[in-house]
Coordinates of C-alpha atoms and ligand atoms in Angstrom, one line a residue:
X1 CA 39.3 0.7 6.3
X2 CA 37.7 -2.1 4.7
X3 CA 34.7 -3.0 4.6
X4 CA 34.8 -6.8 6.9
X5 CA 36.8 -4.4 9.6
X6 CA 34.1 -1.7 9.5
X7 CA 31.7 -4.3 9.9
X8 CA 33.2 -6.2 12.9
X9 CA 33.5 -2.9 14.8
X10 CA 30.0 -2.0 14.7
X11 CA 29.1 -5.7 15.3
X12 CA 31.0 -5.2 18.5
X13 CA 29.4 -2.1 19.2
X14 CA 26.0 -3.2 18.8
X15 CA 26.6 -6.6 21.1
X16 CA 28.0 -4.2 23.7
X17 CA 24.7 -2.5 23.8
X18 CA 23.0 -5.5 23.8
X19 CA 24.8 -7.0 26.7
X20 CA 23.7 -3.8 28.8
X21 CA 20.3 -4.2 27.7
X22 CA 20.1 -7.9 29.1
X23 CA 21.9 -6.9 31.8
X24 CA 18.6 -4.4 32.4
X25 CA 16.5 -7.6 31.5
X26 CA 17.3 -9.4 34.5
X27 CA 16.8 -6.0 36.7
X28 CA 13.4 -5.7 35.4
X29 CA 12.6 -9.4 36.0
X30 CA 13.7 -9.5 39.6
X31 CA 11.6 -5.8 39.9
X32 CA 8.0 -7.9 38.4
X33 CA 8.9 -11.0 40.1
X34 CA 10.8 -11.0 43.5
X35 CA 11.9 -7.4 44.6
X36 CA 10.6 -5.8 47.5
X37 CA 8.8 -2.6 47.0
X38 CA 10.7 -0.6 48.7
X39 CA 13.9 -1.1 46.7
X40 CA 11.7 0.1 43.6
X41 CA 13.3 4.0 43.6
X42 CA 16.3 2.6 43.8
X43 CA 15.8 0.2 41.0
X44 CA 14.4 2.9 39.2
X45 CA 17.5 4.8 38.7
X46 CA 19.7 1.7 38.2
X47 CA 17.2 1.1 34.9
X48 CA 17.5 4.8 34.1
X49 CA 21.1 4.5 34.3
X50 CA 21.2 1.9 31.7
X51 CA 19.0 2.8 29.4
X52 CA 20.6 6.5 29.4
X53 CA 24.1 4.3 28.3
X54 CA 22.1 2.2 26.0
X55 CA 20.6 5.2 24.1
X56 CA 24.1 7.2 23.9
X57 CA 25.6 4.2 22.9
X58 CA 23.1 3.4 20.3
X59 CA 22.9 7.0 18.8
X60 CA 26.5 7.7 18.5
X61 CA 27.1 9.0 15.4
X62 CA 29.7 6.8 14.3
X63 CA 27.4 4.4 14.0
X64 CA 25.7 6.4 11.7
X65 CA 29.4 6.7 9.9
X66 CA 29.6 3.1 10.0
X67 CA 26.6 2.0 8.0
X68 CA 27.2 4.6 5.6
X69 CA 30.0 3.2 4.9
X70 CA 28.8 -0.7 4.4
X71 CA 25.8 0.2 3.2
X72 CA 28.1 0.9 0.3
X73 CA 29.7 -2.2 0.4
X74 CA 29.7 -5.8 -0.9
X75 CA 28.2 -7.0 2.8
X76 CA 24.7 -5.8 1.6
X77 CA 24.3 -8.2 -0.8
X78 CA 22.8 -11.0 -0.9
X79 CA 20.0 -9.0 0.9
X80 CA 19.1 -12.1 3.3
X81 CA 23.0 -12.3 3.9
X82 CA 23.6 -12.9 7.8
X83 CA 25.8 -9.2 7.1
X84 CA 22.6 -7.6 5.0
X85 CA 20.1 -8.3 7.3
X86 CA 22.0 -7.2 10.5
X87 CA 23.0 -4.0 8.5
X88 CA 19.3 -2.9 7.1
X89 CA 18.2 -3.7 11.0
X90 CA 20.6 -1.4 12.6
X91 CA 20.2 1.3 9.8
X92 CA 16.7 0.8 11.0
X93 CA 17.0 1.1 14.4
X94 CA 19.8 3.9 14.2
X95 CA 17.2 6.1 12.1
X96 CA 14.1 5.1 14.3
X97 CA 16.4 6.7 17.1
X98 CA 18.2 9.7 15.8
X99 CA 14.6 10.9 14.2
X100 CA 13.1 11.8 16.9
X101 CA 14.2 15.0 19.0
X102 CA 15.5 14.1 22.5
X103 CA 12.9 17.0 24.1
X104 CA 9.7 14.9 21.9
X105 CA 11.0 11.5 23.6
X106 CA 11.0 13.1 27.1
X107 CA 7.9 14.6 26.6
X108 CA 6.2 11.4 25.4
X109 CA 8.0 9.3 28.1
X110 CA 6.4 12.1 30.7
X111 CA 3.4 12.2 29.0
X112 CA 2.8 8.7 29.2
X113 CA 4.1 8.4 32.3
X114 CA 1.3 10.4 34.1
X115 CA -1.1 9.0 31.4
X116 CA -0.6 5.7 33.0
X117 CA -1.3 6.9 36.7
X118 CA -4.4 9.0 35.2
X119 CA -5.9 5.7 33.5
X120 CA -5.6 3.7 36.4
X121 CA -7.5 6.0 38.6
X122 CA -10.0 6.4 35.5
X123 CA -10.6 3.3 35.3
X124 CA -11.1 2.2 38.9
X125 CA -14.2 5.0 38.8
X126 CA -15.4 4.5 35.5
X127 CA -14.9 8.3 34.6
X128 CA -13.6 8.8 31.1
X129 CA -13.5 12.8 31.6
X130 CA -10.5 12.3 34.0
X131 CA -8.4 10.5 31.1
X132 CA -9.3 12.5 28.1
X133 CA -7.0 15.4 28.4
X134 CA -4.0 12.8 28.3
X135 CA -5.3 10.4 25.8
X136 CA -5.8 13.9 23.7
X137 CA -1.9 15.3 24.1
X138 CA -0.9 11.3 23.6
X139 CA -2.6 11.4 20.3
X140 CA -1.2 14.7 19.9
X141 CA 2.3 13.4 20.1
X142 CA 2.1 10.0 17.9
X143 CA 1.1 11.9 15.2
X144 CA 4.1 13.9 15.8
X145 CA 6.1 11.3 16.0
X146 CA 4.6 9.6 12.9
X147 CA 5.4 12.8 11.0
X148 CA 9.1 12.6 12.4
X149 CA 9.6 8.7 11.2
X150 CA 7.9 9.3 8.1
X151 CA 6.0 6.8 6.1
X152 CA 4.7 6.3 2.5
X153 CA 0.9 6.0 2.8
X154 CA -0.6 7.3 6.3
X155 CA 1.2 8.2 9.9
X156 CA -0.5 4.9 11.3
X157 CA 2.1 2.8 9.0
X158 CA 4.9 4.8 11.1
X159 CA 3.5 3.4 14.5
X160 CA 2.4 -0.1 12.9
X161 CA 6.2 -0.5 11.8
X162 CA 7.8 -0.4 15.2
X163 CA 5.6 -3.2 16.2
X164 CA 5.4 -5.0 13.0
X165 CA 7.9 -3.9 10.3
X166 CA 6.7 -3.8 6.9
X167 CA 2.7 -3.7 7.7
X168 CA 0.4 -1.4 6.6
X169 CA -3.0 -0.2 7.9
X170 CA -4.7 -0.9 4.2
X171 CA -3.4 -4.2 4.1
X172 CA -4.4 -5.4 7.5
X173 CA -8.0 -3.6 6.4
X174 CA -7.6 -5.7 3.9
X175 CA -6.3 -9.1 6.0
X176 CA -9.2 -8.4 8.2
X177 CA -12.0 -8.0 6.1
X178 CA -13.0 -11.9 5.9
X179 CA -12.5 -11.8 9.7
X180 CA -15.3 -8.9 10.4
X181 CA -18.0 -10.5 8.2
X182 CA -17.7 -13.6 9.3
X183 CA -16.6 -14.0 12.7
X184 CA -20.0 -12.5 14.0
X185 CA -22.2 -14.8 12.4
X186 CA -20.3 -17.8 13.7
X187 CA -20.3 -16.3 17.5
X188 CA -24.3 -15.6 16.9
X189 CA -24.5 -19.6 15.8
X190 CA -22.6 -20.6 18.4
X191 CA -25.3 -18.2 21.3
X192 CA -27.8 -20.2 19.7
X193 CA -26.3 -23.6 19.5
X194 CA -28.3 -26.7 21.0
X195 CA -25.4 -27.8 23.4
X196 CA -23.6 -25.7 26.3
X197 CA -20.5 -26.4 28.0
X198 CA -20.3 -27.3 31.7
X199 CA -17.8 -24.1 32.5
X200 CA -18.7 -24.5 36.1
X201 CA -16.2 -27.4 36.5
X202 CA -13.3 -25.2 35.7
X203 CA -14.2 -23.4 39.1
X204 CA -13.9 -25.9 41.6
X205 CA -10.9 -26.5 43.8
X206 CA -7.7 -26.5 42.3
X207 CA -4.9 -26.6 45.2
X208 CA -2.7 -24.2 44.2
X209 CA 0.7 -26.9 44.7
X210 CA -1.2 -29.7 42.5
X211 CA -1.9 -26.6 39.5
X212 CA 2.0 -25.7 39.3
X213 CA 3.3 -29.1 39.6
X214 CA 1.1 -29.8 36.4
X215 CA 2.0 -26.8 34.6
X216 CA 5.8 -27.5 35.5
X217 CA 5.3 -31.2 33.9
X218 CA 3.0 -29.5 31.1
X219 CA 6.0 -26.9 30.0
X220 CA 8.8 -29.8 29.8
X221 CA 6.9 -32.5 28.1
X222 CA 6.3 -30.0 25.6
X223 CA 10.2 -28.8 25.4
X224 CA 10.5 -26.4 28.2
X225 CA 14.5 -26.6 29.3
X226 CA 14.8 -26.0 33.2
X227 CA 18.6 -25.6 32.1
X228 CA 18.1 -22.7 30.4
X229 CA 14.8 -21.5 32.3
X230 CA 13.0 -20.6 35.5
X231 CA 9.0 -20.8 35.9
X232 CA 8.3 -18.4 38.6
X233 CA 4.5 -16.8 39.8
X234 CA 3.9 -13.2 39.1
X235 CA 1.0 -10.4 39.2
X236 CA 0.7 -9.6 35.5
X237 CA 2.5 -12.8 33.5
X238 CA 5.4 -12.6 30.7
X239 CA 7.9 -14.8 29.1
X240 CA 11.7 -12.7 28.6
X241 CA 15.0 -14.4 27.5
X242 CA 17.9 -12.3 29.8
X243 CA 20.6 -14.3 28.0
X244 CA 21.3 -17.3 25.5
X245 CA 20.6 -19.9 28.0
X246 CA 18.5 -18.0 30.1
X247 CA 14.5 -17.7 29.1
X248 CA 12.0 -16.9 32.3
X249 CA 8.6 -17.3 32.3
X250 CA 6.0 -16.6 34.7
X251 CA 2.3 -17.8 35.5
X252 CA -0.6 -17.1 38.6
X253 CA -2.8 -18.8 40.1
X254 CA -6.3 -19.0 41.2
X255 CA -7.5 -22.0 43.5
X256 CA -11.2 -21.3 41.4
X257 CA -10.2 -21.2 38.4
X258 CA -8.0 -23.8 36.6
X259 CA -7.7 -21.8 33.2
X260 CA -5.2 -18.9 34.3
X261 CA -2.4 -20.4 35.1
X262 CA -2.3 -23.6 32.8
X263 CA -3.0 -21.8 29.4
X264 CA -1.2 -18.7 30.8
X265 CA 1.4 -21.1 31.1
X266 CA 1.4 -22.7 27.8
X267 CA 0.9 -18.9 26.2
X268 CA 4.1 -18.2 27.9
X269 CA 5.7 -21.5 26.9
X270 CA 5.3 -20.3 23.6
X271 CA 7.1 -17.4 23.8
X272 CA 9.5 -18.7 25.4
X273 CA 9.9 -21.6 23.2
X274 CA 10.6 -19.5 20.4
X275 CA 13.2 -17.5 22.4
X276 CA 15.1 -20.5 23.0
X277 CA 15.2 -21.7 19.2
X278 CA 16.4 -18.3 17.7
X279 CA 19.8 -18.8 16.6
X280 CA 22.3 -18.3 19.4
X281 CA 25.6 -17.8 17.5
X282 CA 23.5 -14.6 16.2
X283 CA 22.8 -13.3 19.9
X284 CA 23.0 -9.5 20.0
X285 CA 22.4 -8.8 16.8
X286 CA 19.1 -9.0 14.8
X287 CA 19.7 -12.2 13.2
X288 CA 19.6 -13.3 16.6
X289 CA 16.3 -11.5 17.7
X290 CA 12.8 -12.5 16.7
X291 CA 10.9 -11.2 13.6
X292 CA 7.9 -8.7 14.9
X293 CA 5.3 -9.0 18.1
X294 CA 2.5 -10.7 15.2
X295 CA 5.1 -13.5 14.7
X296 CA 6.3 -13.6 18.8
X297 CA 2.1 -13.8 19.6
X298 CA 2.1 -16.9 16.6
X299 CA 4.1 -19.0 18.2
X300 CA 2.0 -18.2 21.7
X301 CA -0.8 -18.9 20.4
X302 CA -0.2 -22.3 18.4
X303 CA 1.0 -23.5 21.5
X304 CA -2.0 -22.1 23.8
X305 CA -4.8 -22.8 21.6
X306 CA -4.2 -25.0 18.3
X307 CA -2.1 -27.3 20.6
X308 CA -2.8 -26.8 24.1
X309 CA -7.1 -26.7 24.0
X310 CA -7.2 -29.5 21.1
X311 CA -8.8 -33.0 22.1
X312 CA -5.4 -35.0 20.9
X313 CA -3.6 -32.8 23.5
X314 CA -6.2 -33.5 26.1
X315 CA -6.2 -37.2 24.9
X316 CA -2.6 -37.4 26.4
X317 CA -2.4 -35.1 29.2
X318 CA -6.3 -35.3 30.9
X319 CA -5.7 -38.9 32.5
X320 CA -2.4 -37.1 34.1
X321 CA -4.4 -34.2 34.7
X322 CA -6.9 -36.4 36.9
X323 CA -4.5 -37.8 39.0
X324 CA -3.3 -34.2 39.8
X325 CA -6.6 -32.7 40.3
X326 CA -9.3 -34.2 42.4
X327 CA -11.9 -31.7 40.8
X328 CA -11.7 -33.7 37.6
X329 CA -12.4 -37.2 38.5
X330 CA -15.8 -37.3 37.7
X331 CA -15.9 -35.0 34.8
X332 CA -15.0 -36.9 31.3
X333 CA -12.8 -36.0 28.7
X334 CA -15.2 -34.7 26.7
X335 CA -16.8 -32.2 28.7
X336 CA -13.4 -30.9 29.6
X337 CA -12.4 -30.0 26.3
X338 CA -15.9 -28.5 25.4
X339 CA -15.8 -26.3 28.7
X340 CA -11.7 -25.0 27.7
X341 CA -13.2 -23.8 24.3
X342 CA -16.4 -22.1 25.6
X343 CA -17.0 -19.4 23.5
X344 CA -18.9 -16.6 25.0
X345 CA -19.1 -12.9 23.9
X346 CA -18.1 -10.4 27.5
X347 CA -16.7 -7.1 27.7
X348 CA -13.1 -7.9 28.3
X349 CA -10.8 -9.0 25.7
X350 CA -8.0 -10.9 28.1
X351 CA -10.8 -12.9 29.3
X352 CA -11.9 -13.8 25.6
X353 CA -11.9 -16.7 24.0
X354 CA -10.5 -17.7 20.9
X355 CA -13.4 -16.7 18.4
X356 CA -14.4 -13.0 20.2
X357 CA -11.1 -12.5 21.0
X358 CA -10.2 -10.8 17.4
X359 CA -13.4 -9.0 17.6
X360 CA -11.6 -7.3 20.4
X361 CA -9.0 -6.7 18.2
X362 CA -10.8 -5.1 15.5
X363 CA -12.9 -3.0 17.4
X364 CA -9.2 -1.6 19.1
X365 CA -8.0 -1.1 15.6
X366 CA -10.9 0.1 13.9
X367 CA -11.3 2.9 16.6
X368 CA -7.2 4.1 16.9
X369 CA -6.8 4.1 13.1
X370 CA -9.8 6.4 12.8
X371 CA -8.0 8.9 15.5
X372 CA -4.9 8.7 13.4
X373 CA -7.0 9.4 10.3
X374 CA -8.6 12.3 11.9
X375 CA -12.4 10.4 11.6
X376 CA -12.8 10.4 14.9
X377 CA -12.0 12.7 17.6
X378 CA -11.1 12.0 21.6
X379 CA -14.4 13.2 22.8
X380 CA -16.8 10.6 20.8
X381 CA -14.5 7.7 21.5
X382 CA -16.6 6.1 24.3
X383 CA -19.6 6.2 22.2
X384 CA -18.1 4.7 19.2
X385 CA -16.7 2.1 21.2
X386 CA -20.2 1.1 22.4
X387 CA -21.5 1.3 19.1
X388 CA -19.0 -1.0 17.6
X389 CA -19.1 -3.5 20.7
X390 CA -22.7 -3.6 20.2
X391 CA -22.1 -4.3 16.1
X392 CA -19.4 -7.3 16.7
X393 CA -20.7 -8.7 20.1
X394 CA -24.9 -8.2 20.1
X395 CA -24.9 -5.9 23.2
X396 CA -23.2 -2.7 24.7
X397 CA -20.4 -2.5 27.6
X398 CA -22.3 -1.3 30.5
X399 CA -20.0 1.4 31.5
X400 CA -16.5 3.0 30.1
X401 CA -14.2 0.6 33.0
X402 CA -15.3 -2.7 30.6
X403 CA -15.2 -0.4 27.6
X404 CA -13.0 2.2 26.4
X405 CA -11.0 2.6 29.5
X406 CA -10.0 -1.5 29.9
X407 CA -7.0 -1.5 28.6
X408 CA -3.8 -0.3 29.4
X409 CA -2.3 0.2 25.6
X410 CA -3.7 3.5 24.7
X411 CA -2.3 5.2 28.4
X412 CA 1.3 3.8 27.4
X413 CA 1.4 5.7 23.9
X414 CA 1.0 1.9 21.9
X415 CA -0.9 2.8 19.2
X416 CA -0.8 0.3 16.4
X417 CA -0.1 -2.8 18.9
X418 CA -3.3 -4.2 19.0
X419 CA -3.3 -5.9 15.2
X420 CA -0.5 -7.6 16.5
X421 CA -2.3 -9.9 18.5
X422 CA -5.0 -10.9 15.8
X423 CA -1.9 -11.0 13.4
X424 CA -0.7 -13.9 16.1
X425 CA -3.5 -16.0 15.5
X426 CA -3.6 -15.7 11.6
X427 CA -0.2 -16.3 11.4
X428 CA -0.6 -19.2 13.8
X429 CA -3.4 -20.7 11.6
X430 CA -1.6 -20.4 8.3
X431 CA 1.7 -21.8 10.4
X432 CA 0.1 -24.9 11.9
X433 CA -1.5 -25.9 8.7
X434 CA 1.5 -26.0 7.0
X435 CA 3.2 -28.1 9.6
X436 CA 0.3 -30.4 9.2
X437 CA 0.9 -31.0 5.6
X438 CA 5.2 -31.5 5.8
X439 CA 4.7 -33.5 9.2
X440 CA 1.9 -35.6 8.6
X441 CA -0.7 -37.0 11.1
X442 CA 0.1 -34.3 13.8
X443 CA -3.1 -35.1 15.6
X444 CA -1.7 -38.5 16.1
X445 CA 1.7 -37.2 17.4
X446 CA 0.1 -34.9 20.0
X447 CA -2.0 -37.9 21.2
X448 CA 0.9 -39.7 22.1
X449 CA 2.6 -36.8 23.7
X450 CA 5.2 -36.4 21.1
X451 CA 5.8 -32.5 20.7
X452 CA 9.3 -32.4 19.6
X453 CA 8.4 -32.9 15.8
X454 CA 6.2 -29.9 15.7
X455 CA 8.7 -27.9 17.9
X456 CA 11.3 -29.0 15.5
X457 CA 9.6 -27.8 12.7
X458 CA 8.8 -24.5 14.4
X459 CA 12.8 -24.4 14.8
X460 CA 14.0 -24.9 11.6
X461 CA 11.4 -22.5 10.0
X462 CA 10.6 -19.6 12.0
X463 CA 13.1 -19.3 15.1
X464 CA 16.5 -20.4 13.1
X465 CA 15.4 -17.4 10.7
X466 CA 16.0 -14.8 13.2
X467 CA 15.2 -10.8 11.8
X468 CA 16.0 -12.0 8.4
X469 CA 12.9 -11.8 6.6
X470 CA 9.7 -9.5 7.4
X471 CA 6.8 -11.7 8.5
X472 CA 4.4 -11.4 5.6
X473 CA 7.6 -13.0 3.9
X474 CA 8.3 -15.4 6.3
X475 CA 4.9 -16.5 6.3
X476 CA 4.8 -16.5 2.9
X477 CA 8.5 -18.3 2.4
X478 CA 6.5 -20.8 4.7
X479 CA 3.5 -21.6 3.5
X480 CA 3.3 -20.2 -0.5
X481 CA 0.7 -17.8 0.8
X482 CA 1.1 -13.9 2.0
X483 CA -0.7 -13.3 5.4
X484 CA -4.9 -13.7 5.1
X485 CA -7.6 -14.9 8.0
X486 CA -9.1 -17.8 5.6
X487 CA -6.4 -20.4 7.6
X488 CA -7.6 -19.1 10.6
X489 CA -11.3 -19.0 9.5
X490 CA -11.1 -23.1 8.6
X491 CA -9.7 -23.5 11.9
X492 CA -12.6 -22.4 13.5
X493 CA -14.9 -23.7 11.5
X494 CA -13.3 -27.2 11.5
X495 CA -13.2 -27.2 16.0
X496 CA -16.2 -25.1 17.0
X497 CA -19.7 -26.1 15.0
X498 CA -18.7 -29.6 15.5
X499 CA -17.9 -28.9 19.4
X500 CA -21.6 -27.0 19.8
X501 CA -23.1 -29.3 18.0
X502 CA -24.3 -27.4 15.1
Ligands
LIG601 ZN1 1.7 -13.3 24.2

């Protein structure tokens, strides 16, 4: 058979699984956003179902007889060919799969699974002890896992890669390093900055009807399509594309506290945004699929915080803001903006603000990369959490529930997601300069409430690209430069002495 033939039958293939996957998309939504409880066993095995047919489907072995035979072929060539990339992904995928034993995945899926019930309870009494067993075997098992995958330097790399292909744990040491020395210095400026910011006003009444109509007129100024989307309130929000035309994102709300569900809002925008820009003839295969969760978290953040907390925004959008929210008619522009970009070291990193929230990062990384590396065991992890808290942030968590135990990665089996998040906001930094220089006075443009250049620009450079490149070489395609923190570091340094008035 020849080669195009070969080719168009596994392209098939592939979209077949990928149609059952969306199809479990939209069961998951409607199980985090509208079902009853009740119907969650049932739902439970509907999902099992599918991902039982997804999984047989997607380790069949002719697919493993089909990219044998094109990786032989003329398709793979050139490599960022719409056939190459599609090809290396699936070979990829197909590998990452058929590695791994079936009786090691059900034991991590069990494993996990408990390990999730465990850390809850852990966490709600503060009692490390109770988790320690599990977060031992889940260790246990990555590693095993790593040695399964393979990788060239260190078994972290394996776990990095399924979050962010291509990365390495001595290059993001290395990414990081300007991060760790500096970021502290500029947080301890900041604690002893002349001015404060009036946070307080952020807690007043905010009607809870008055906060979503905003956000609803927030997320379609910006682009938001309510033809191709929903805005719904959940418990724990998230932003998920169920079909071409079909991208849901959801927000909460708090009548104290305005922040939640207008930047959780715009964070999810951003998602959601790029979601709806990947290229739609490509859908179901990875041309059609975002590049890693760093580059997903970029376009997130841009939106949240380089967009959504900068005064030209707020220069637009705060005399609409007043009219929606009585709370704000005697408080000035100016103090609103200072009081969104508080930055103030606490114990819990999705609380934290823009400057401490990487310290959060690099404390998280720091600590799992030493498991993996065997420099640290299980039983002095609380302690060397405290003592790195107390080294990036000037004081110690009071207890493990705001310290080791907060989050609920490490439970889950995610080792080596946490860079992905400060990976966001570098590649965010280095993204949203470069758009400054080809679009000219963005400032301006966001004053006036004009967002579509930016989003276009976002478009035609990142979500038009699909899986073709990694994202070190998309961001360096982009902007001449591989990923680094000095973007990022000028960002800060340009918006928060200025704001504190140092
Ligand atoms: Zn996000």
């Amino acid at each position: 058979m020849d080669a195009q033939k070969t080719y168009e039958q596994l392209e098939a293939w592939q979209k077949e699984i990928a149609l059952l996957g969306s199809i479990a998309g939209v069961l998951g939504w409607d199980q985090r956003v509208t079902m009853p409880p009740k119907a969650a066993p049932h739902r439970a095995n509907q999902l099992a179902l599918l991902s039982g047919m997804i999984h047989e489907r997607a380790t069949d072995p002719r697919v493993g007889e089909w990219l044998a035979a094109l990786e032989g072929s003329e398709l793979v060539q050139p490599p960022d060919s719409v056939t190459a990339v599609n090809i290396r992904q699936w070979r990829r995928e197909y590998d990452r799969m058929t590695k791994l034993p079936t009786e090691l995945v059900k034991e991590f899926t069990r494993t996990t699974a408990i390990a999730e019930k465990v850390w809850e309870e852990a966490r709600a009494k503060s009692d490390y002890a109770l988790f320690k067993p599990h977060l031992q075997r889940i260790v246990e098992l990555v590693r095993e896992i790593a040695e399964r995958l393979g990788y060239e330097q260190e078994p972290y790399d394996a776990l990095l890669d399924e979050f962010e292909q291509g990365m390495t744990a001595r290059r993001l040491e290395e990414i990081f390093a300007p991060l760790r020395q500096r970021t502290p210095e500029l947080v301890a400026a900041i604690q002893n900055a002349p001015r404060r910011p009036r946070t307080d006003i952020l807690h007043r009444h905010y009607p809870r009807d008055a906060q979503e109509a905003f956000c609803r007129l927030v997320a379609e100024t910006i682009g938001f399509d309510w033809q191709s989307g929903r805005l719904d309130p959940t418990v724990h929000p998230f932003a998920t594309r169920l079909a071409p035309g079909d991208v849901r994102i959801t927000t909460r709300f708090y009548e104290d506290f305005l922040n939640p569900s207008l930047f959780g809002t715009i964070h999810e925008l951003g998602h959601a945004l790029y979601e709806m820009g990947l290229p739609q003839e490509h859908w179901g295969t990875p041309m059609g699929e975002s590049v890693s969760l760093g580059i997903h978290e970029s376009q997130s953040r841009m939106w949240e915080n380089f967009v959504g907390r900068s005064r030209p925004f707020w220069e637009y959008f705060y005399p609409i803001a007043q009219q929606h929210f009585t709370a704000l008619q005697d408080v000035t522009l100016d103090d609103f903006v200072f009081a969104i970009n508080e930055v103030k070291p606490s114990t819990i990193r999705v609380e934290a603000d823009e400057v401490t929230y990487n310290l959060h990062i690099l404390l998280r990384f720091e600590l799992e990369l030493a498991l993996m590396r065997n420099e640290l065991s299980v039983d002095d992890l609380p302690d060397a959490w405290k003592e790195r808290f107390e080294h990036y942030m000037g004081f110690r968590p009071p207890n493990d529930a705001e310290g080791v135990l907060q989050d609920v990665h490490w439970s889950g089996g995610m080792i080596g997601y946490f860079p992905t998040y400060t990976l966001g906001n570098l590649y965010a930094a280095q993204l949203f300069e470069q758009a400054q220089r080809d679009l000219g006075d963005l400032s301006a443009m966001l004053r006036k409430g004009e967002f579509r250049p930016l989003l276009e620009w976002l478009i035609t450079h990142v979500h038009q690209q699909g899986k073709r490149y990694t994202a070190s070489e998309l961001v360096e395609r982009i902007t001449g430069e591989p990923p680094s923190a000095d973007a990022l570091l000028r960002y800060f340094q340009q918006k928060f002495p200025p704001l504190y008035g140092l």
